Amino acid sequence: MTIAFAAAIGHAPGWVAWTDRATDDQQANLAAGVEALRESFIAANVDTLILLTSEHWANFFLDHMSPWVVGRGDAFEGPIEQWLKIPKTAIPGDPALANAIVERAYANGVEPGFSYELKLDHGSVVPLSFLTPQLDVPLVPVFFNTLGAPQPSPGRCHALGRAIGEVARASDKRIGIIATGGMSHDPGERGHGVIDSAFDRRFLAEMVRGDTAALTRYSIADLNAAGAGTIELIAWIALAGALGTFSGEVLAYEAVVGWATGMGIMRLEQTG
Amino acid sequence: MSAYTLQKLIRAINSDPAVRARFVEAPEALVGEWALSEEERTALVSRDYGALYRLGVHGLLLRPFSILHDLPEQSYLEMIRGRAS
């Protein structure tokens, strides 16, 4: 079976918690983009979502960092932030699919960590709140270390994504894959509010034309040069790996200074 | 990334209500229980965000810590950029 749904989407907490710091035009453009994505999501009739998401010190700290951690739990609680104004809930997991991802990855020579107990923060729940407002679609979260150096390289993230894509295509279920995070931002750092939109537009163009060579050529330093949070785009590169041969469509892009991030919304599909 | 213990304590203050309450009520006592340098202790107790940033505290720990204390974004940025005392 092909991958039923694929998307990449920003997860700025401001999108839900301080929406009005974006201009009216930005809010309208992002709302239209995510509504178009939601319509595609509903039409895809997804059974389980694999969420490629960023660690933000919610689950892990420097006492133990893995490059990636696959969530094998029965359910995942979130959001942990009360100020996000989204009621806390428990989103069901899909342990069988999570196990299949871990096993396939190890067989392919890519070894993610795994956990039966992971919490979700804005990095997961903000995009889900738009696409699955009831927060009830079963989920396999895959957390990426976007914090403690060294982080996994784009090339290795692409390889992990390839294993995830193999599992998604082999599943009897209809699987959706969503990459969250990015784009250019430097949250809490000296460049907070500075957005390299030229970088973002170049990266989006590479995702649109399915340019695997360009995407896997990025170094961590290249991503960091557009702000410390830009490294979250390694999840987007993993999504490219899951899709293999693909193309994408930008549903919205806005450099939202008030949310301190470049916000991209893309729909993608396998083409080969 | 340095300042491991300092960041671990700030993360505990951010995420654990009991530790947070102790930091509010008796910061010197709490900070004294952790293996920090004198410079780190002073910076944390006085909430010197510029010093904490220069000591190596990650922005996604330090900005949430500053929000706990109602520090406006612009003030925070001026402090970590070194344009305020």
Tab-separated table of C-alpha atoms in Angstrom:
chain	number	residue	atom	x	y	z
A	1	MET	CA	0.000	0.000	0.000
A	2	THR	CA	1.265	3.498	-0.666
A	3	ILE	CA	1.678	6.043	2.091
A	4	ALA	CA	-1.831	7.460	2.492
A	5	PHE	CA	-0.860	10.969	3.560
A	6	ALA	CA	2.356	12.937	3.974
A	7	ALA	CA	2.839	16.449	5.241
A	8	ALA	CA	5.411	18.793	6.760
A	9	ILE	CA	4.233	21.541	9.055
A	10	GLY	CA	5.575	24.041	11.577
A	11	HIS	CA	4.683	23.745	15.245
A	12	ALA	CA	5.131	27.266	16.633
A	13	PRO	CA	3.312	27.539	19.967
A	14	GLY	CA	2.334	31.066	18.943
A	15	TRP	CA	0.061	29.585	16.294
A	16	VAL	CA	-2.402	28.632	19.029
A	17	ALA	CA	-1.250	30.533	22.141
A	18	TRP	CA	-0.363	34.023	20.815
A	19	THR	CA	-1.928	33.903	17.377
A	20	ASP	CA	-2.434	37.663	17.134
A	21	ARG	CA	1.300	38.379	17.083
A	22	ALA	CA	1.168	37.294	13.424
A	23	THR	CA	-0.288	39.803	10.959
A	24	ASP	CA	-3.864	39.304	9.774
A	25	ASP	CA	-2.593	38.313	6.316
A	26	GLN	CA	-0.188	35.757	7.807
A	27	GLN	CA	-2.897	34.281	9.999
A	28	ALA	CA	-5.275	34.032	7.034
A	29	ASN	CA	-2.674	32.436	4.750
A	30	LEU	CA	-1.657	29.838	7.340
A	31	ALA	CA	-5.284	29.117	8.213
A	32	ALA	CA	-6.108	28.516	4.538
A	33	GLY	CA	-3.016	26.329	4.151
A	34	VAL	CA	-3.763	24.143	7.146
A	35	GLU	CA	-7.423	23.879	6.161
A	36	ALA	CA	-6.394	22.577	2.725
A	37	LEU	CA	-4.075	20.111	4.457
A	38	ARG	CA	-6.865	19.018	6.814
A	39	GLU	CA	-9.164	18.315	3.861
A	40	SER	CA	-6.471	16.091	2.323
A	41	PHE	CA	-5.979	14.389	5.661
A	42	ILE	CA	-9.696	13.625	6.020
A	43	ALA	CA	-9.883	12.330	2.434
A	44	ALA	CA	-6.895	10.048	3.105
A	45	ASN	CA	-8.794	8.180	5.842
A	46	VAL	CA	-5.644	7.534	7.852
A	47	ASP	CA	-5.597	4.713	10.460
A	48	THR	CA	-2.306	5.627	12.158
A	49	LEU	CA	-0.076	8.684	12.011
A	50	ILE	CA	3.684	8.501	12.310
A	51	LEU	CA	4.780	11.839	13.732
A	52	LEU	CA	8.391	12.886	13.139
A	53	THR	CA	8.776	15.446	15.888
A	54	SER	CA	11.295	17.486	17.873
A	55	GLU	CA	12.510	16.921	21.403
A	56	HIS	CA	12.321	20.179	23.439
A	57	TRP	CA	13.623	18.956	26.838
A	58	ALA	CA	10.157	17.517	27.582
A	59	ASN	CA	11.215	13.865	27.665
A	60	PHE	CA	14.965	13.847	27.521
A	61	PHE	CA	17.846	15.740	29.036
A	62	LEU	CA	21.600	15.599	28.762
A	63	ASP	CA	21.684	12.717	31.237
A	64	HIS	CA	20.683	10.513	28.316
A	65	MET	CA	20.255	11.637	24.719
A	66	SER	CA	19.521	9.367	21.789
A	67	PRO	CA	19.574	10.564	18.181
A	68	TRP	CA	15.977	9.380	17.750
A	69	VAL	CA	13.445	7.701	20.039
A	70	VAL	CA	10.465	5.727	18.735
A	71	GLY	CA	7.358	5.719	20.947
A	72	ARG	CA	6.124	2.165	21.548
A	73	GLY	CA	3.558	3.103	24.199
A	74	ASP	CA	-0.178	2.392	24.313
A	75	ALA	CA	-0.878	6.114	24.674
A	76	PHE	CA	0.942	9.448	24.846
A	77	GLU	CA	-0.096	12.263	27.131
A	78	GLY	CA	-0.033	15.878	26.063
A	79	PRO	CA	0.278	18.717	25.721
A	80	ILE	CA	2.386	19.211	28.829
A	81	GLU	CA	2.171	23.022	28.572
A	82	GLN	CA	-0.905	24.438	30.309
A	83	TRP	CA	-0.319	27.812	28.633
A	84	LEU	CA	-0.907	26.238	25.236
A	85	LYS	CA	-4.659	26.370	26.019
A	86	ILE	CA	-5.216	22.903	24.538
A	87	PRO	CA	-6.761	20.481	27.066
A	88	LYS	CA	-4.415	17.694	28.092
A	89	THR	CA	-5.412	14.294	26.761
A	90	ALA	CA	-3.986	10.842	26.053
A	91	ILE	CA	-3.550	10.113	22.354
A	92	PRO	CA	-3.628	6.375	21.614
A	93	GLY	CA	-0.448	4.733	20.350
A	94	ASP	CA	0.083	1.941	17.836
A	95	PRO	CA	2.668	-0.322	19.498
A	96	ALA	CA	2.594	-2.914	16.714
A	97	LEU	CA	3.497	-0.339	14.098
A	98	ALA	CA	6.110	1.197	16.416
A	99	ASN	CA	7.696	-2.228	16.943
A	100	ALA	CA	7.774	-2.783	13.197
A	101	ILE	CA	9.570	0.556	12.714
A	102	VAL	CA	12.178	-0.270	15.354
A	103	GLU	CA	12.782	-3.739	13.924
A	104	ARG	CA	12.995	-2.562	10.321
A	105	ALA	CA	15.346	0.258	11.231
A	106	TYR	CA	17.711	-2.077	13.094
A	107	ALA	CA	17.593	-4.542	10.195
A	108	ASN	CA	18.565	-1.648	7.901
A	109	GLY	CA	21.510	-0.688	10.128
A	110	VAL	CA	19.931	2.392	11.718
A	111	GLU	CA	19.434	2.054	15.475
A	112	PRO	CA	16.932	4.443	17.099
A	113	GLY	CA	16.259	4.392	20.804
A	114	PHE	CA	12.769	3.452	21.927
A	115	SER	CA	10.487	4.250	24.818
A	116	TYR	CA	7.162	3.068	26.186
A	117	GLU	CA	6.642	6.396	27.935
A	118	LEU	CA	6.804	9.660	26.019
A	119	LYS	CA	5.061	12.960	26.586
A	120	LEU	CA	3.915	15.288	23.848
A	121	ASP	CA	4.471	19.029	23.899
A	122	HIS	CA	3.596	21.832	21.476
A	123	GLY	CA	5.976	20.327	18.933
A	124	SER	CA	3.521	17.476	18.432
A	125	VAL	CA	0.181	18.792	19.637
A	126	VAL	CA	0.040	22.116	17.756
A	127	PRO	CA	-0.029	20.517	14.286
A	128	LEU	CA	-2.224	17.646	15.504
A	129	SER	CA	-4.728	20.121	16.949
A	130	PHE	CA	-5.376	21.428	13.424
A	131	LEU	CA	-5.411	18.096	11.583
A	132	THR	CA	-7.055	15.905	14.256
A	133	PRO	CA	-8.962	18.329	16.516
A	134	GLN	CA	-10.208	15.463	18.700
A	135	LEU	CA	-6.600	14.237	19.181
A	136	ASP	CA	-7.896	10.699	18.705
A	137	VAL	CA	-5.983	9.299	15.701
A	138	PRO	CA	-3.511	6.603	16.814
A	139	LEU	CA	0.030	7.847	16.800
A	140	VAL	CA	3.605	6.615	16.648
A	141	PRO	CA	5.800	9.552	17.663
A	142	VAL	CA	9.438	9.532	16.636
A	143	PHE	CA	11.442	12.122	18.568
A	144	PHE	CA	14.527	13.683	17.003
A	145	ASN	CA	17.367	15.066	19.121
A	146	THR	CA	17.383	18.670	17.962
A	147	LEU	CA	19.066	19.920	21.180
A	148	GLY	CA	22.261	18.343	22.463
A	149	ALA	CA	25.163	18.240	20.004
A	150	PRO	CA	25.985	16.195	18.099
A	151	GLN	CA	22.586	15.679	16.535
A	152	PRO	CA	21.876	13.042	13.871
A	153	SER	CA	22.928	14.160	10.409
A	154	PRO	CA	20.461	14.761	7.576
A	155	GLY	CA	21.886	11.716	5.790
A	156	ARG	CA	21.224	9.434	8.774
A	157	CYS	CA	17.783	10.934	9.321
A	158	HIS	CA	17.028	10.191	5.677
A	159	ALA	CA	18.104	6.576	6.251
A	160	LEU	CA	15.844	6.279	9.307
A	161	GLY	CA	13.026	7.749	7.227
A	162	ARG	CA	13.605	5.132	4.552
A	163	ALA	CA	12.968	2.381	7.125
A	164	ILE	CA	9.825	4.183	8.316
A	165	GLY	CA	8.591	4.423	4.723
A	166	GLU	CA	9.187	0.707	4.144
A	167	VAL	CA	7.100	-0.128	7.203
A	168	ALA	CA	4.348	2.293	6.199
A	169	ARG	CA	4.083	0.789	2.721
A	170	ALA	CA	4.118	-2.788	4.047
A	171	SER	CA	1.370	-2.112	6.590
A	172	ASP	CA	-2.199	-3.287	6.105
A	173	LYS	CA	-3.279	0.004	7.611
A	174	ARG	CA	-3.520	3.374	5.952
A	175	ILE	CA	-0.492	5.230	7.302
A	176	GLY	CA	0.080	8.957	7.331
A	177	ILE	CA	3.466	10.549	8.073
A	178	ILE	CA	3.822	14.092	9.349
A	179	ALA	CA	7.115	15.905	9.915
A	180	THR	CA	6.842	18.828	12.312
A	181	GLY	CA	9.101	21.748	13.144
A	182	GLY	CA	11.210	24.421	11.544
A	183	MET	CA	11.679	26.362	9.611
A	184	SER	CA	14.371	29.030	10.200
A	185	HIS	CA	14.296	30.095	13.854
A	186	ASP	CA	16.567	30.712	16.838
A	187	PRO	CA	14.239	30.268	19.814
A	188	GLY	CA	15.427	31.679	23.124
A	189	GLU	CA	18.806	32.485	21.582
A	190	ARG	CA	20.371	35.770	20.493
A	191	GLY	CA	18.708	35.569	17.075
A	192	HIS	CA	15.205	35.012	18.511
A	193	GLY	CA	12.801	36.579	16.025
A	194	VAL	CA	15.355	36.592	13.187
A	195	ILE	CA	14.121	34.456	10.270
A	196	ASP	CA	16.219	33.549	7.226
A	197	SER	CA	13.365	33.362	4.741
A	198	ALA	CA	15.770	32.993	1.795
A	199	PHE	CA	17.017	29.782	3.416
A	200	ASP	CA	13.425	28.646	4.016
A	201	ARG	CA	12.370	29.269	0.413
A	202	ARG	CA	15.364	27.351	-0.900
A	203	PHE	CA	14.613	24.424	1.415
A	204	LEU	CA	10.925	24.454	0.437
A	205	ALA	CA	11.861	24.422	-3.257
A	206	GLU	CA	14.029	21.345	-2.637
A	207	MET	CA	11.115	19.635	-0.884
A	208	VAL	CA	8.751	20.609	-3.736
A	209	ARG	CA	10.927	19.005	-6.390
A	210	GLY	CA	11.885	16.028	-4.237
A	211	ASP	CA	15.586	16.858	-4.403
A	212	THR	CA	17.005	14.131	-2.166
A	213	ALA	CA	20.588	14.962	-3.112
A	214	ALA	CA	20.221	18.574	-1.992
A	215	LEU	CA	18.347	17.665	1.198
A	216	THR	CA	20.864	15.065	2.340
A	217	ARG	CA	23.780	17.347	1.500
A	218	TYR	CA	22.934	19.739	4.352
A	219	SER	CA	25.209	19.555	7.361
A	220	ILE	CA	24.044	20.309	10.883
A	221	ALA	CA	26.171	23.485	10.645
A	222	ASP	CA	24.276	24.538	7.487
A	223	LEU	CA	20.977	24.224	9.353
A	224	ASN	CA	22.291	25.957	12.485
A	225	ALA	CA	23.422	28.873	10.338
A	226	ALA	CA	19.714	29.701	9.841
A	227	GLY	CA	19.113	29.607	13.636
A	228	ALA	CA	19.502	26.969	16.338
A	229	GLY	CA	15.935	25.679	15.874
A	230	THR	CA	16.313	25.214	12.123
A	231	ILE	CA	17.804	21.803	12.840
A	232	GLU	CA	14.222	20.631	13.398
A	233	LEU	CA	14.135	20.285	9.602
A	234	ILE	CA	15.993	16.966	10.003
A	235	ALA	CA	12.485	15.552	10.555
A	236	TRP	CA	11.440	16.903	7.147
A	237	ILE	CA	14.504	15.236	5.617
A	238	ALA	CA	13.497	11.963	7.293
A	239	LEU	CA	10.069	12.370	5.686
A	240	ALA	CA	11.822	12.714	2.326
A	241	GLY	CA	13.536	9.410	3.110
A	242	ALA	CA	10.197	7.768	3.909
A	243	LEU	CA	8.731	8.897	0.598
A	244	GLY	CA	11.771	7.999	-1.533
A	245	THR	CA	10.862	9.520	-4.895
A	246	PHE	CA	8.466	12.345	-4.214
A	247	SER	CA	7.170	15.791	-4.925
A	248	GLY	CA	5.567	18.376	-2.702
A	249	GLU	CA	3.320	21.369	-2.720
A	250	VAL	CA	3.707	24.415	-0.467
A	251	LEU	CA	0.271	25.201	0.964
A	252	ALA	CA	1.552	28.185	2.933
A	253	TYR	CA	4.783	29.845	3.994
A	254	GLU	CA	5.077	32.846	6.278
A	255	ALA	CA	8.030	34.314	8.159
A	256	VAL	CA	6.203	35.166	11.384
A	257	VAL	CA	8.442	37.405	13.481
A	258	GLY	CA	5.885	37.499	16.318
A	259	TRP	CA	6.093	33.723	16.628
A	260	ALA	CA	9.853	33.881	16.037
A	261	THR	CA	9.865	31.314	13.230
A	262	GLY	CA	9.450	30.622	9.555
A	263	MET	CA	6.213	28.639	9.221
A	264	GLY	CA	5.897	26.164	6.363
A	265	ILE	CA	2.965	23.921	5.491
A	266	MET	CA	3.518	21.286	2.796
A	267	ARG	CA	1.611	18.361	1.346
A	268	LEU	CA	3.821	15.687	-0.204
A	269	GLU	CA	3.393	12.489	-2.142
A	270	GLN	CA	5.424	9.606	-3.364
A	271	THR	CA	5.840	9.740	-7.126
A	272	GLY	CA	7.928	6.668	-7.893
B	1	MET	CA	27.462	22.265	25.724
B	2	SER	CA	28.767	22.929	29.218
B	3	ALA	CA	27.010	23.829	32.460
B	4	TYR	CA	25.391	20.403	32.771
B	5	THR	CA	24.366	20.622	36.427
B	6	LEU	CA	23.218	24.224	36.116
B	7	GLN	CA	20.965	23.302	33.211
B	8	LYS	CA	19.682	20.247	35.034
B	9	LEU	CA	18.587	22.406	37.963
B	10	ILE	CA	16.940	24.990	35.692
B	11	ARG	CA	15.063	22.208	33.914
B	12	ALA	CA	13.885	20.907	37.307
B	13	ILE	CA	12.687	24.385	38.303
B	14	ASN	CA	10.847	24.702	34.974
B	15	SER	CA	9.177	21.309	35.048
B	16	ASP	CA	8.756	20.245	38.686
B	17	PRO	CA	6.290	22.357	40.723
B	18	ALA	CA	7.882	21.301	44.037
B	19	VAL	CA	11.368	22.373	42.958
B	20	ARG	CA	9.916	25.579	41.508
B	21	ALA	CA	8.222	26.384	44.827
B	22	ARG	CA	11.493	25.853	46.678
B	23	PHE	CA	13.309	28.145	44.247
B	24	VAL	CA	10.730	30.871	44.886
B	25	GLU	CA	10.721	30.457	48.675
B	26	ALA	CA	14.361	29.785	49.475
B	27	PRO	CA	16.552	29.952	46.370
B	28	GLU	CA	19.866	29.978	48.261
B	29	ALA	CA	18.978	26.785	50.128
B	30	LEU	CA	17.908	24.992	46.959
B	31	VAL	CA	20.875	26.132	44.900
B	32	GLY	CA	23.252	25.193	47.748
B	33	GLU	CA	22.219	21.550	47.404
B	34	TRP	CA	23.506	21.365	43.834
B	35	ALA	CA	27.154	21.070	42.782
B	36	LEU	CA	27.423	24.463	41.100
B	37	SER	CA	30.258	26.945	40.888
B	38	GLU	CA	29.972	30.137	42.908
B	39	GLU	CA	29.452	32.073	39.674
B	40	GLU	CA	26.618	29.739	38.651
B	41	ARG	CA	24.953	29.983	42.084
B	42	THR	CA	25.083	33.765	42.064
B	43	ALA	CA	23.758	34.026	38.516
B	44	LEU	CA	20.855	31.690	39.250
B	45	VAL	CA	19.803	33.181	42.589
B	46	SER	CA	19.932	36.711	41.172
B	47	ARG	CA	18.286	35.560	37.938
B	48	ASP	CA	21.009	37.199	35.885
B	49	TYR	CA	19.816	35.940	32.504
B	50	GLY	CA	22.768	37.397	30.615
B	51	ALA	CA	25.220	35.590	32.898
B	52	LEU	CA	23.238	32.345	32.751
B	53	TYR	CA	23.249	32.504	28.953
B	54	ARG	CA	26.992	33.143	28.853
B	55	LEU	CA	27.516	30.232	31.264
B	56	GLY	CA	26.005	27.980	28.599
B	57	VAL	CA	22.321	27.540	29.463
B	58	HIS	CA	20.366	26.487	26.365
B	59	GLY	CA	17.811	29.007	25.078
B	60	LEU	CA	14.947	26.521	25.308
B	61	LEU	CA	15.668	26.149	29.040
B	62	LEU	CA	16.511	29.772	29.810
B	63	ARG	CA	13.618	31.471	28.006
B	64	PRO	CA	10.986	29.225	29.698
B	65	PHE	CA	12.738	29.910	33.038
B	66	SER	CA	12.474	33.647	32.378
B	67	ILE	CA	8.788	33.324	31.439
B	68	LEU	CA	8.150	31.738	34.859
B	69	HIS	CA	9.303	35.077	36.259
B	70	ASP	CA	7.216	37.147	33.822
B	71	LEU	CA	10.200	38.577	31.964
B	72	PRO	CA	9.067	40.236	28.695
B	73	GLU	CA	10.633	38.889	25.516
B	74	GLN	CA	12.387	42.159	24.648
B	75	SER	CA	14.005	42.417	28.095
B	76	TYR	CA	15.149	38.806	27.861
B	77	LEU	CA	16.711	39.382	24.459
B	78	GLU	CA	18.484	42.550	25.594
B	79	MET	CA	19.964	40.646	28.533
B	80	ILE	CA	21.241	37.647	26.567
B	81	ARG	CA	22.527	39.920	23.802
B	82	GLY	CA	24.451	41.861	26.443
B	83	ARG	CA	22.725	45.211	25.957
B	84	ALA	CA	21.443	45.436	29.533
B	85	SER	CA	23.128	44.898	32.862
